[in-house]
Amino acid sequence: MENEAKAPERLLRKESVEEKDARELVRQEKYLERAKLYVGELEAVLGRQPTYHVQNFGCQMNARDAEKLSGILETAGFTETADESADFVIYNTCTVRDNADQHFYGRLGRASHWRKSNPYMKIAVCGCMMQEAENVAKIKKSYPYVNLVFGTHNLFRFPEYLCGVYENRGEQFDIRGKKIVDIWDSTDEIVEDLPVARKYPYKSGINIMFGCNNFCTYCIVPYVRGRERSREPKDIIQEVERLSADGVVEVMLLGQNVDSYGKDLADPVSFAQLLEAVAEVPGIRRVRFMTPHPKDISEETLQVIRRHKNIARHVHFPLQSGSNEILKRMNRRYTREQFIERALRIREVIPDAAITTDIIAGFPGETAKDVDDTIDVIRKVRFDNAYTFVYSMRHGTPAAQMEQVPEEQVKEGFDRILAAVQDSAKEQTARQQGMVKEALCEEVNAQLEGYVTCRLSNNLIVHVPGDASMIGRFFNVKLEECRGFYYFGHVTDEPETDPGY
Ligand code: SAH
Ligand code: SF4
Ligand code: F3S
């Protein structure tokens, strides 16, 4: 009787988000099993193991997505090649600036050449550019050899699409022109635990959240990546623990605005709490994060960094502009004064932290005086490094409607900003002459035989004599010869230079 009474309630109960995500994982795992059969058939036809190549563009988020695509392709039975001469090529696109778009179309055009020499080759396109209707239309019209197009919200369905490509079925897809095209406007799904093939054995990016709610007026990211969604802290910690058990010593927590992390969860958690929990996972020797937002970075986060030596002495702190008028029109929601105050607070709490930044030159309406203001902030904060970008108009963003700056003037501003950040970066780099610091050996130096390239906690690069056996391990290195933005040095037994706090 009791059971009977309960049954209707159970049947009527709405599926929770977690249950939906878990069910989707099971679906995709089934597709992955099926994909193995198709790849096996392809192998029999080719008489060798089928190959894949992921051509990746854009930011750390995309790099992480590329590892997910690789993981799925490798599980299906493909092996990686270094270039696009593969049986399955996938382009993971970026659209943050126009040159990223052009770069992709150039590569895709050249893919037809590979295609001609390999009738079994399949070509897929995904990523941020595919969230823009005009790009999907262009691919449908002008690139008949593309087999599959999907976007950022449905990457977890890749196993299903992969089967679709080899079956060439069109049940739930638009296969006009024999293409599978599936683009979603948004999603609330976060499907955990599909396979991932890491590019580096010793370090890994970890998504802590997806999307962005900030709508800076120049930026396309909120349109192509959707609204902010945080992953559950337990899932993140579990992933870090698994990575650590697998030999990973450095993790980078990824989000467009990490300071917003956790606010949308049923049990809200702050970014600082997450950062601390990650830093305490045994075996994790270095924790990085990208990107904090100057309007939101918290004192709590700075204190967590200070307390944990294994959290990188590096804060990427994107200025974008040092002019209050421009910041307002960019919708950055901080003033130059607030930015300077927060940057100097970082220097005070974590004196050995490097502060790096992003700056945009030529935002609509920018005058020589606005550029002067930006240079003034650069001088006051003394950035350790900076990326300077020429403003690129993105369709559909508010800034695209504003009056654009003439090209000549943009270039003049860009050159002045670049000179100022280079000055500041050189000065900050030179200050570390003679210090001993802990470095993670990342790779063999391709240009200089007998050398390896290491990275300090503060993100500085140092080249030291060594070999491949050092990769993924930590060494104390002495910074001996400053070459502008990087160093030459030696591994040493000397202890690290005391940061003085
Ligand atoms: N969420 C991060 C990074 C976003 S994209 C942040 O807020 O900093 C990385 C950088 O690209 C930005 O910091 C910005 O400097 C630059 N960028 C974004 N849109 C741009 C555009 N339309 N033109 C030029 N640079 C742009
Ligand atoms: Fe773009 Fe601004 Fe979001 Fe960064 S914070 S991704 S610049 S909208
Ligand atoms: Fe580019 Fe998308 Fe990243 S537009 S910068 S790849 S979020």
Coordinates of C-alpha atoms and ligand atoms in Angstrom, one line a residue:
M1 CA 0.0 0.0 0.0
E2 CA 2.7 2.4 1.0
N3 CA 4.6 1.8 -2.2
E4 CA 1.5 2.3 -4.3
A5 CA 0.8 5.6 -2.6
K6 CA 4.4 6.8 -3.3
A7 CA 4.6 5.7 -6.9
P8 CA 2.7 8.5 -8.7
E9 CA 4.8 11.1 -6.8
R10 CA 8.0 9.5 -7.9
L11 CA 6.9 9.2 -11.5
L12 CA 5.8 12.8 -11.6
R13 CA 9.0 14.1 -10.0
K14 CA 10.9 16.3 -12.5
E15 CA 14.3 15.0 -13.4
S16 CA 17.1 16.9 -11.7
V17 CA 19.9 18.7 -13.6
E18 CA 22.4 16.1 -12.3
E19 CA 20.2 13.2 -13.4
K20 CA 19.8 14.7 -16.8
D21 CA 23.6 15.2 -17.1
A22 CA 24.3 11.6 -15.9
R23 CA 21.7 10.2 -18.4
E24 CA 23.4 12.3 -21.2
L25 CA 26.8 10.9 -20.2
V26 CA 25.4 7.3 -20.6
R27 CA 24.0 8.2 -24.0
Q28 CA 27.3 9.6 -25.2
E29 CA 29.2 6.6 -23.9
K30 CA 27.0 4.3 -25.9
Y31 CA 27.7 6.4 -29.0
L32 CA 31.4 6.2 -28.3
E33 CA 31.2 2.4 -28.2
R34 CA 29.4 2.5 -31.6
A35 CA 32.0 5.0 -32.9
K36 CA 34.7 2.4 -32.1
L37 CA 33.0 0.0 -34.6
Y38 CA 33.1 2.6 -37.4
V39 CA 36.7 3.4 -36.7
G40 CA 37.5 -0.3 -36.7
E41 CA 35.8 -0.6 -40.2
L42 CA 37.8 2.4 -41.4
E43 CA 41.0 0.8 -40.2
A44 CA 40.2 -2.4 -42.2
V45 CA 39.6 -0.3 -45.3
L46 CA 42.7 1.8 -44.9
G47 CA 45.0 -1.1 -43.7
R48 CA 46.4 1.2 -40.9
Q49 CA 45.2 2.9 -37.8
P50 CA 43.0 6.0 -38.7
T51 CA 44.5 9.3 -37.7
Y52 CA 43.0 12.6 -36.3
H53 CA 44.1 16.2 -35.9
V54 CA 42.6 18.9 -33.7
Q55 CA 43.5 22.3 -35.0
N56 CA 42.9 24.6 -32.1
F57 CA 42.5 28.4 -32.0
G58 CA 41.9 30.8 -29.1
C59 CA 42.1 30.8 -25.4
Q60 CA 42.7 28.3 -22.6
M61 CA 39.0 27.3 -22.6
N62 CA 39.4 26.2 -26.2
A63 CA 42.6 24.4 -25.4
R64 CA 40.8 22.5 -22.8
D65 CA 37.9 21.7 -25.2
A66 CA 40.5 20.5 -27.7
E67 CA 41.7 18.0 -25.1
K68 CA 38.1 16.7 -24.7
L69 CA 37.8 16.3 -28.5
S70 CA 41.1 14.5 -28.6
G71 CA 40.1 12.3 -25.8
I72 CA 36.9 11.2 -27.6
L73 CA 38.7 10.6 -30.9
E74 CA 41.5 8.6 -29.2
T75 CA 38.9 6.5 -27.3
A76 CA 37.1 5.9 -30.6
G77 CA 40.4 4.5 -32.0
F78 CA 42.1 7.3 -33.9
T79 CA 45.7 8.2 -33.4
E80 CA 47.0 11.8 -33.5
T81 CA 49.0 13.4 -36.3
A82 CA 50.9 16.7 -36.1
D83 CA 49.1 18.3 -39.1
E84 CA 45.9 18.2 -41.1
S85 CA 46.9 15.2 -43.2
A86 CA 44.6 13.1 -41.1
D87 CA 41.5 11.0 -41.6
F88 CA 39.5 13.1 -39.2
V89 CA 40.3 16.8 -38.9
I90 CA 38.5 19.1 -36.5
Y91 CA 38.9 22.9 -36.3
N92 CA 38.0 24.3 -32.9
T93 CA 37.5 28.0 -33.7
C94 CA 37.8 31.3 -31.9
T95 CA 36.1 34.6 -32.8
V96 CA 37.4 37.0 -30.2
R97 CA 39.1 39.2 -32.9
D98 CA 38.7 39.3 -36.6
N99 CA 42.2 38.0 -37.3
A100 CA 41.2 34.7 -35.5
D101 CA 38.4 34.3 -38.0
Q102 CA 40.6 35.0 -41.0
H103 CA 43.2 32.6 -39.8
F104 CA 40.6 29.8 -39.5
Y105 CA 39.2 30.4 -43.0
G106 CA 42.7 30.3 -44.5
R107 CA 43.3 26.9 -42.9
L108 CA 40.0 25.5 -43.8
G109 CA 40.5 26.6 -47.4
R110 CA 43.8 24.7 -47.5
A111 CA 42.1 21.6 -46.1
S112 CA 40.5 20.9 -49.5
H113 CA 44.0 20.1 -50.7
W114 CA 44.3 17.3 -48.1
R115 CA 40.8 16.1 -48.8
K116 CA 41.7 15.6 -52.5
S117 CA 44.4 13.1 -51.7
N118 CA 42.4 11.2 -49.1
P119 CA 38.8 10.3 -50.1
Y120 CA 38.1 9.0 -46.5
M121 CA 39.0 12.2 -44.8
K122 CA 36.3 13.8 -42.7
I123 CA 36.3 17.5 -41.7
A124 CA 34.5 19.0 -38.7
V125 CA 34.3 22.5 -37.4
C126 CA 33.2 23.6 -33.9
G127 CA 33.9 26.3 -31.3
C128 CA 33.0 29.9 -30.8
M129 CA 32.8 31.0 -34.5
M130 CA 30.1 28.4 -35.0
Q131 CA 27.8 30.2 -32.5
E132 CA 27.6 33.0 -35.1
A133 CA 24.9 32.4 -37.7
E134 CA 26.9 34.1 -40.5
N135 CA 29.8 31.7 -40.2
V136 CA 27.6 28.6 -40.2
A137 CA 25.9 30.0 -43.4
K138 CA 29.2 30.7 -45.0
I139 CA 30.4 27.1 -44.3
K140 CA 27.2 25.6 -45.6
K141 CA 27.5 27.7 -48.8
S142 CA 31.2 27.8 -49.6
Y143 CA 32.8 24.8 -48.0
P144 CA 31.0 21.7 -49.3
Y145 CA 33.6 19.4 -48.0
V146 CA 32.9 20.1 -44.3
N147 CA 31.1 17.1 -42.9
L148 CA 30.1 18.3 -39.4
V149 CA 29.4 21.6 -37.7
F150 CA 28.6 22.1 -34.0
G151 CA 29.0 24.8 -31.4
T152 CA 30.2 25.5 -27.9
H153 CA 27.1 24.4 -26.0
N154 CA 26.9 20.9 -27.4
L155 CA 30.5 19.7 -27.5
F156 CA 29.6 16.9 -25.1
R157 CA 27.5 15.4 -28.0
F158 CA 30.6 14.9 -30.1
P159 CA 30.5 11.1 -29.8
E160 CA 27.0 11.1 -31.2
Y161 CA 28.0 13.4 -34.1
L162 CA 31.0 11.3 -34.8
C163 CA 28.7 8.3 -35.3
G164 CA 26.5 10.5 -37.5
V165 CA 29.4 11.4 -39.7
Y166 CA 30.3 7.7 -40.4
E167 CA 26.6 6.6 -40.7
N168 CA 25.6 9.7 -42.6
R169 CA 22.2 9.5 -41.1
G170 CA 20.0 12.5 -40.7
E171 CA 17.6 11.5 -38.0
Q172 CA 17.9 14.4 -35.7
F173 CA 20.3 16.5 -37.7
D174 CA 20.1 18.8 -40.6
I175 CA 22.1 17.0 -43.3
R176 CA 21.3 19.2 -46.2
G177 CA 24.3 19.0 -48.5
K178 CA 25.3 15.9 -46.5
K179 CA 26.5 18.1 -43.6
I180 CA 25.6 17.5 -40.0
V181 CA 24.9 20.9 -38.5
D182 CA 23.7 21.2 -34.9
I183 CA 24.1 24.6 -33.2
W184 CA 22.4 25.3 -29.8
D185 CA 21.6 28.8 -28.5
S186 CA 22.4 27.8 -24.9
T187 CA 22.5 24.9 -22.5
D188 CA 22.1 24.2 -18.8
E189 CA 23.9 20.9 -19.2
I190 CA 27.4 20.2 -17.7
V191 CA 28.2 16.7 -18.8
E192 CA 31.1 15.4 -16.6
D193 CA 33.5 12.5 -17.2
L194 CA 33.8 12.1 -21.0
P195 CA 37.3 11.1 -21.9
V196 CA 40.1 13.8 -22.1
A197 CA 43.5 13.4 -23.8
R198 CA 45.8 15.9 -22.0
K199 CA 48.4 17.7 -24.1
Y200 CA 50.8 17.7 -21.2
P201 CA 51.3 14.9 -18.8
Y202 CA 52.3 17.2 -15.9
K203 CA 49.9 20.1 -16.2
S204 CA 46.2 20.6 -17.0
G205 CA 43.5 23.2 -17.3
I206 CA 40.3 22.7 -15.5
N207 CA 37.0 24.4 -16.3
I208 CA 35.5 25.7 -13.1
M209 CA 32.8 27.6 -14.9
F210 CA 31.5 28.3 -18.4
G211 CA 30.2 31.4 -20.0
C212 CA 30.3 35.1 -19.0
N213 CA 27.7 37.6 -17.8
N214 CA 29.7 40.7 -18.0
F215 CA 29.0 41.9 -21.5
C216 CA 31.9 44.2 -21.9
T217 CA 30.7 46.2 -24.9
Y218 CA 33.6 45.1 -27.3
C219 CA 33.4 41.4 -26.5
I220 CA 31.8 38.5 -28.3
V221 CA 32.4 35.9 -25.6
P222 CA 29.1 36.2 -23.7
Y223 CA 27.3 35.7 -27.0
V224 CA 29.2 32.6 -28.1
R225 CA 29.7 31.0 -24.7
G226 CA 26.4 31.9 -23.0
R227 CA 25.6 32.7 -19.4
E228 CA 27.7 31.8 -16.4
R229 CA 27.4 28.3 -15.1
S230 CA 29.6 27.0 -12.3
R231 CA 30.6 23.4 -11.9
E232 CA 30.0 21.8 -8.5
P233 CA 33.0 22.1 -6.2
K234 CA 33.0 18.4 -5.5
D235 CA 33.3 17.6 -9.2
I236 CA 36.2 20.0 -9.5
I237 CA 38.0 18.7 -6.5
Q238 CA 37.4 15.1 -7.7
E239 CA 38.9 16.0 -11.1
V240 CA 41.9 17.6 -9.4
E241 CA 42.4 14.6 -7.2
R242 CA 42.3 12.3 -10.3
L243 CA 44.7 14.5 -12.2
S244 CA 47.1 14.5 -9.2
A245 CA 46.9 10.7 -9.0
D246 CA 47.7 10.6 -12.7
G247 CA 51.0 12.6 -12.2
V248 CA 49.7 16.2 -12.8
V249 CA 51.6 18.7 -10.6
E250 CA 50.2 22.0 -12.0
V251 CA 46.5 22.9 -12.6
M252 CA 45.0 26.0 -14.0
L253 CA 41.4 26.9 -13.0
L254 CA 39.6 28.3 -16.0
G255 CA 36.7 30.8 -16.2
Q256 CA 36.0 34.1 -18.0
N257 CA 35.5 35.8 -14.7
V258 CA 36.6 33.4 -11.9
D259 CA 35.5 35.8 -9.2
S260 CA 31.9 35.1 -10.1
Y261 CA 32.5 31.4 -9.5
G262 CA 29.9 29.6 -7.3
K263 CA 27.4 32.4 -7.0
D264 CA 24.9 30.5 -9.2
L265 CA 25.2 27.2 -7.3
A266 CA 22.4 25.9 -5.0
D267 CA 25.0 26.0 -2.2
P268 CA 27.0 29.1 -3.1
V269 CA 30.8 28.8 -2.7
S270 CA 33.3 31.6 -3.2
F271 CA 36.2 31.5 -5.7
A272 CA 38.6 31.9 -2.7
Q273 CA 37.1 28.8 -1.0
L274 CA 37.5 26.8 -4.1
L275 CA 41.0 28.0 -4.7
E276 CA 42.0 27.0 -1.2
A277 CA 40.4 23.6 -1.5
V278 CA 42.3 23.0 -4.8
A279 CA 45.6 24.2 -3.3
E280 CA 45.2 21.6 -0.5
V281 CA 44.8 18.6 -2.8
P282 CA 47.8 16.4 -2.1
G283 CA 50.4 16.3 -5.0
I284 CA 49.3 19.6 -6.5
R285 CA 52.5 21.7 -6.5
R286 CA 51.2 24.7 -8.4
V287 CA 47.8 26.2 -8.9
R288 CA 47.1 28.9 -11.5
F289 CA 43.8 30.6 -12.4
M290 CA 42.5 32.7 -15.4
T291 CA 40.9 35.2 -15.4
P292 CA 39.9 37.4 -12.4
H293 CA 38.0 40.6 -13.1
P294 CA 39.3 43.8 -11.6
K295 CA 35.8 44.8 -10.5
D296 CA 35.3 41.6 -8.5
I297 CA 38.7 40.3 -7.2
S298 CA 38.3 39.8 -3.4
E299 CA 40.6 40.4 -0.5
E300 CA 39.8 36.8 0.6
T301 CA 41.3 35.6 -2.7
L302 CA 44.5 37.6 -2.2
Q303 CA 44.8 36.2 1.4
V304 CA 44.3 32.6 0.2
I305 CA 47.1 33.2 -2.4
R306 CA 49.4 34.6 0.3
R307 CA 48.7 31.7 2.6
H308 CA 49.4 29.0 0.0
K309 CA 52.9 28.9 -1.4
N310 CA 51.7 26.5 -4.1
I311 CA 49.3 29.1 -5.6
A312 CA 51.2 30.8 -8.4
R313 CA 52.7 34.2 -7.7
H314 CA 50.9 35.6 -10.8
V315 CA 47.7 37.5 -11.2
H316 CA 46.5 38.2 -14.7
F317 CA 44.6 41.4 -14.2
P318 CA 43.1 42.8 -17.4
L319 CA 43.1 46.6 -17.5
Q320 CA 41.7 47.0 -21.1
S321 CA 42.0 50.8 -20.8
G322 CA 43.3 53.3 -18.3
S323 CA 40.8 56.0 -19.2
N324 CA 37.6 56.4 -17.1
E325 CA 35.6 57.5 -20.1
I326 CA 36.6 54.5 -22.2
L327 CA 36.2 52.1 -19.3
K328 CA 32.7 53.4 -18.8
R329 CA 31.9 52.8 -22.5
M330 CA 33.5 49.4 -22.4
N331 CA 31.1 48.6 -19.5
R332 CA 34.1 47.4 -17.4
R333 CA 32.5 48.7 -14.2
Y334 CA 35.7 50.0 -12.5
T335 CA 37.5 53.2 -12.7
R336 CA 41.2 53.8 -13.3
E337 CA 41.5 54.7 -9.6
Q338 CA 39.9 51.5 -8.4
F339 CA 42.1 49.5 -10.8
I340 CA 45.3 51.1 -9.5
E341 CA 44.2 50.7 -5.9
R342 CA 43.4 46.9 -6.4
A343 CA 46.6 46.3 -8.3
L344 CA 48.7 48.0 -5.6
R345 CA 46.8 45.9 -3.0
I346 CA 47.9 42.8 -4.8
R347 CA 51.5 44.0 -4.7
E348 CA 51.1 44.7 -1.0
V349 CA 49.6 41.4 0.0
I350 CA 51.7 39.2 -2.3
P351 CA 54.8 41.3 -3.0
D352 CA 56.5 38.6 -5.2
A353 CA 53.4 38.2 -7.5
A354 CA 53.7 39.2 -11.1
I355 CA 50.8 41.3 -12.4
T356 CA 50.1 40.9 -16.1
T357 CA 47.4 42.5 -18.2
D358 CA 45.4 42.8 -21.4
I359 CA 45.0 46.2 -23.1
I360 CA 42.9 47.2 -26.1
A361 CA 44.1 50.0 -28.3
G362 CA 41.6 51.9 -30.5
F363 CA 38.3 51.3 -28.8
P364 CA 35.7 53.5 -30.3
G365 CA 36.1 57.2 -29.4
E366 CA 39.6 56.7 -27.9
T367 CA 41.7 59.9 -28.1
A368 CA 45.4 60.6 -27.6
K369 CA 44.5 61.7 -24.1
D370 CA 42.8 58.4 -23.3
V371 CA 46.0 56.6 -24.5
D372 CA 48.0 58.9 -22.1
D373 CA 45.7 57.8 -19.3
T374 CA 46.4 54.1 -20.1
I375 CA 50.1 54.7 -20.2
D376 CA 49.8 56.5 -16.8
V377 CA 48.2 53.3 -15.3
I378 CA 50.9 51.1 -16.9
R379 CA 53.6 53.3 -15.2
K380 CA 51.8 53.3 -11.8
V381 CA 51.1 49.5 -11.7
R382 CA 54.4 48.5 -13.5
F383 CA 52.9 45.4 -15.2
D384 CA 55.2 42.5 -15.4
N385 CA 53.9 41.7 -18.9
A386 CA 51.0 42.6 -21.1
Y387 CA 49.1 41.6 -24.2
T388 CA 48.2 44.6 -26.3
F389 CA 45.4 44.1 -28.8
V390 CA 44.1 46.3 -31.6
Y391 CA 40.4 46.7 -31.1
S392 CA 38.4 44.5 -33.4
M393 CA 34.8 45.2 -34.2
R394 CA 32.6 42.2 -33.5
H395 CA 29.1 42.1 -35.0
G396 CA 26.2 42.3 -32.6
T397 CA 28.2 43.9 -29.8
P398 CA 27.3 47.4 -28.6
A399 CA 30.7 48.8 -29.5
A400 CA 30.2 47.9 -33.1
Q401 CA 27.5 50.7 -33.2
M402 CA 29.9 53.3 -31.8
E403 CA 32.0 55.6 -33.9
Q404 CA 35.2 53.8 -34.8
V405 CA 38.7 55.3 -34.6
P406 CA 40.6 55.9 -37.8
E407 CA 43.3 53.2 -38.5
E408 CA 46.2 55.6 -38.4
Q409 CA 45.3 56.9 -35.0
V410 CA 44.7 53.3 -33.7
K411 CA 48.2 52.4 -34.8
E412 CA 49.7 55.4 -33.1
G413 CA 48.0 54.6 -29.8
F414 CA 48.9 50.9 -30.1
D415 CA 52.6 51.7 -30.6
R416 CA 52.7 54.1 -27.7
I417 CA 51.0 51.6 -25.4
L418 CA 53.2 48.8 -26.6
A419 CA 56.4 50.8 -25.9
A420 CA 55.1 51.6 -22.4
V421 CA 54.3 48.0 -21.5
Q422 CA 57.6 46.8 -22.9
D423 CA 59.4 49.3 -20.7
S424 CA 57.6 48.2 -17.7
A425 CA 58.0 44.5 -18.4
K426 CA 61.7 44.8 -19.1
E427 CA 62.2 46.7 -15.8
Q428 CA 60.2 44.2 -13.8
T429 CA 62.0 41.3 -15.4
A430 CA 65.5 42.8 -14.8
R431 CA 64.7 43.3 -11.1
Q432 CA 64.9 39.5 -10.6
Q433 CA 68.5 39.2 -11.7
G434 CA 70.5 36.9 -9.5
M435 CA 67.5 35.4 -7.7
V436 CA 67.0 31.7 -7.1
K437 CA 63.5 30.5 -7.7
E438 CA 61.6 27.3 -8.1
A439 CA 60.9 26.4 -11.7
L440 CA 58.8 23.7 -13.4
C441 CA 60.6 22.3 -16.4
E442 CA 58.0 22.4 -19.3
E443 CA 59.8 21.4 -22.5
V444 CA 62.9 20.9 -24.4
N445 CA 64.1 24.1 -26.0
A446 CA 63.5 23.6 -29.8
Q447 CA 65.9 26.4 -30.8
L448 CA 68.8 25.8 -28.5
E449 CA 70.3 22.3 -28.3
G450 CA 71.0 21.1 -24.8
Y451 CA 68.6 23.5 -23.1
V452 CA 65.1 23.1 -21.5
T453 CA 62.5 25.8 -20.9
C454 CA 61.2 26.2 -17.4
R455 CA 58.5 28.4 -15.9
L456 CA 58.6 30.2 -12.5
S457 CA 55.6 30.5 -10.2
N458 CA 55.3 34.2 -11.4
N459 CA 55.1 32.9 -15.0
L460 CA 58.6 34.1 -16.0
I461 CA 60.4 31.8 -18.5
V462 CA 64.0 30.7 -17.8
H463 CA 66.1 28.6 -20.2
V464 CA 68.6 26.3 -18.5
P465 CA 70.9 23.5 -19.6
G466 CA 69.2 20.2 -19.4
D467 CA 67.3 17.4 -21.2
A468 CA 63.9 15.8 -21.7
S469 CA 64.2 13.7 -18.5
M470 CA 63.6 17.0 -16.5
I471 CA 60.2 17.7 -18.0
G472 CA 57.4 17.9 -15.5
R473 CA 59.8 18.2 -12.5
F474 CA 60.6 21.2 -10.3
F475 CA 64.1 22.6 -9.8
N476 CA 65.6 25.6 -8.1
V477 CA 67.1 27.8 -10.8
K478 CA 69.4 30.8 -10.7
L479 CA 68.3 33.7 -12.9
E480 CA 71.6 34.7 -14.5
E481 CA 71.3 36.4 -17.8
C482 CA 68.3 38.7 -18.4
R483 CA 67.2 38.8 -22.1
G484 CA 64.4 41.4 -21.9
F485 CA 61.4 39.4 -21.0
Y486 CA 63.0 36.1 -20.1
Y487 CA 66.2 34.6 -18.5
F488 CA 69.0 32.2 -19.1
G489 CA 70.1 30.4 -15.9
H490 CA 71.2 27.2 -14.2
V491 CA 69.8 24.6 -12.0
T492 CA 71.2 25.1 -8.5
D493 CA 71.3 23.5 -5.0
E494 CA 70.9 27.0 -3.5
P495 CA 67.7 27.7 -1.6
E496 CA 65.0 30.0 -3.0
T497 CA 65.5 33.7 -2.5
D498 CA 63.4 34.8 0.5
P499 CA 60.4 36.9 -0.8
G500 CA 60.6 38.9 2.4
Y501 CA 57.2 38.3 3.8
Ligands
SAH1 N1 37.4 37.1 -19.7 C1 38.7 37.6 -19.9 C2 39.3 37.4 -21.3 C3 38.5 37.6 -22.4 S1 39.1 37.5 -24.0 C4 38.7 39.0 -19.4 O1 37.7 39.6 -19.1 O2 39.8 39.6 -19.4 C5 40.8 38.0 -23.9 C6 41.2 39.4 -24.2 O3 40.9 39.6 -25.5 C7 40.5 40.4 -23.4 O4 41.0 40.6 -22.2 C8 40.6 41.6 -24.3 O5 41.8 42.4 -24.0 C9 40.7 41.0 -25.7 N2 39.6 41.3 -26.5 C10 38.3 40.8 -26.3 N3 37.5 41.3 -27.3 C11 38.2 42.1 -28.1 C12 38.0 42.9 -29.3 N4 36.7 43.0 -29.8 N5 39.0 43.5 -29.8 C13 40.3 43.4 -29.3 N6 40.6 42.7 -28.2 C14 39.6 42.1 -27.6
SF4_2 FE1 34.6 39.4 -22.5 FE2 34.3 41.1 -20.5 FE3 33.4 38.6 -20.3 FE4 36.0 39.0 -20.3 S1 34.6 39.7 -18.8 S2 34.9 37.4 -21.5 S3 36.2 40.7 -21.7 S4 32.6 40.1 -21.6
F3S3 FE1 38.1 32.8 -28.5 FE2 36.0 31.6 -27.6 FE3 38.1 31.8 -26.1 S1 36.0 33.5 -28.8 S2 39.1 33.7 -26.7 S3 38.0 30.7 -28.0 S4 36.0 31.8 -25.4

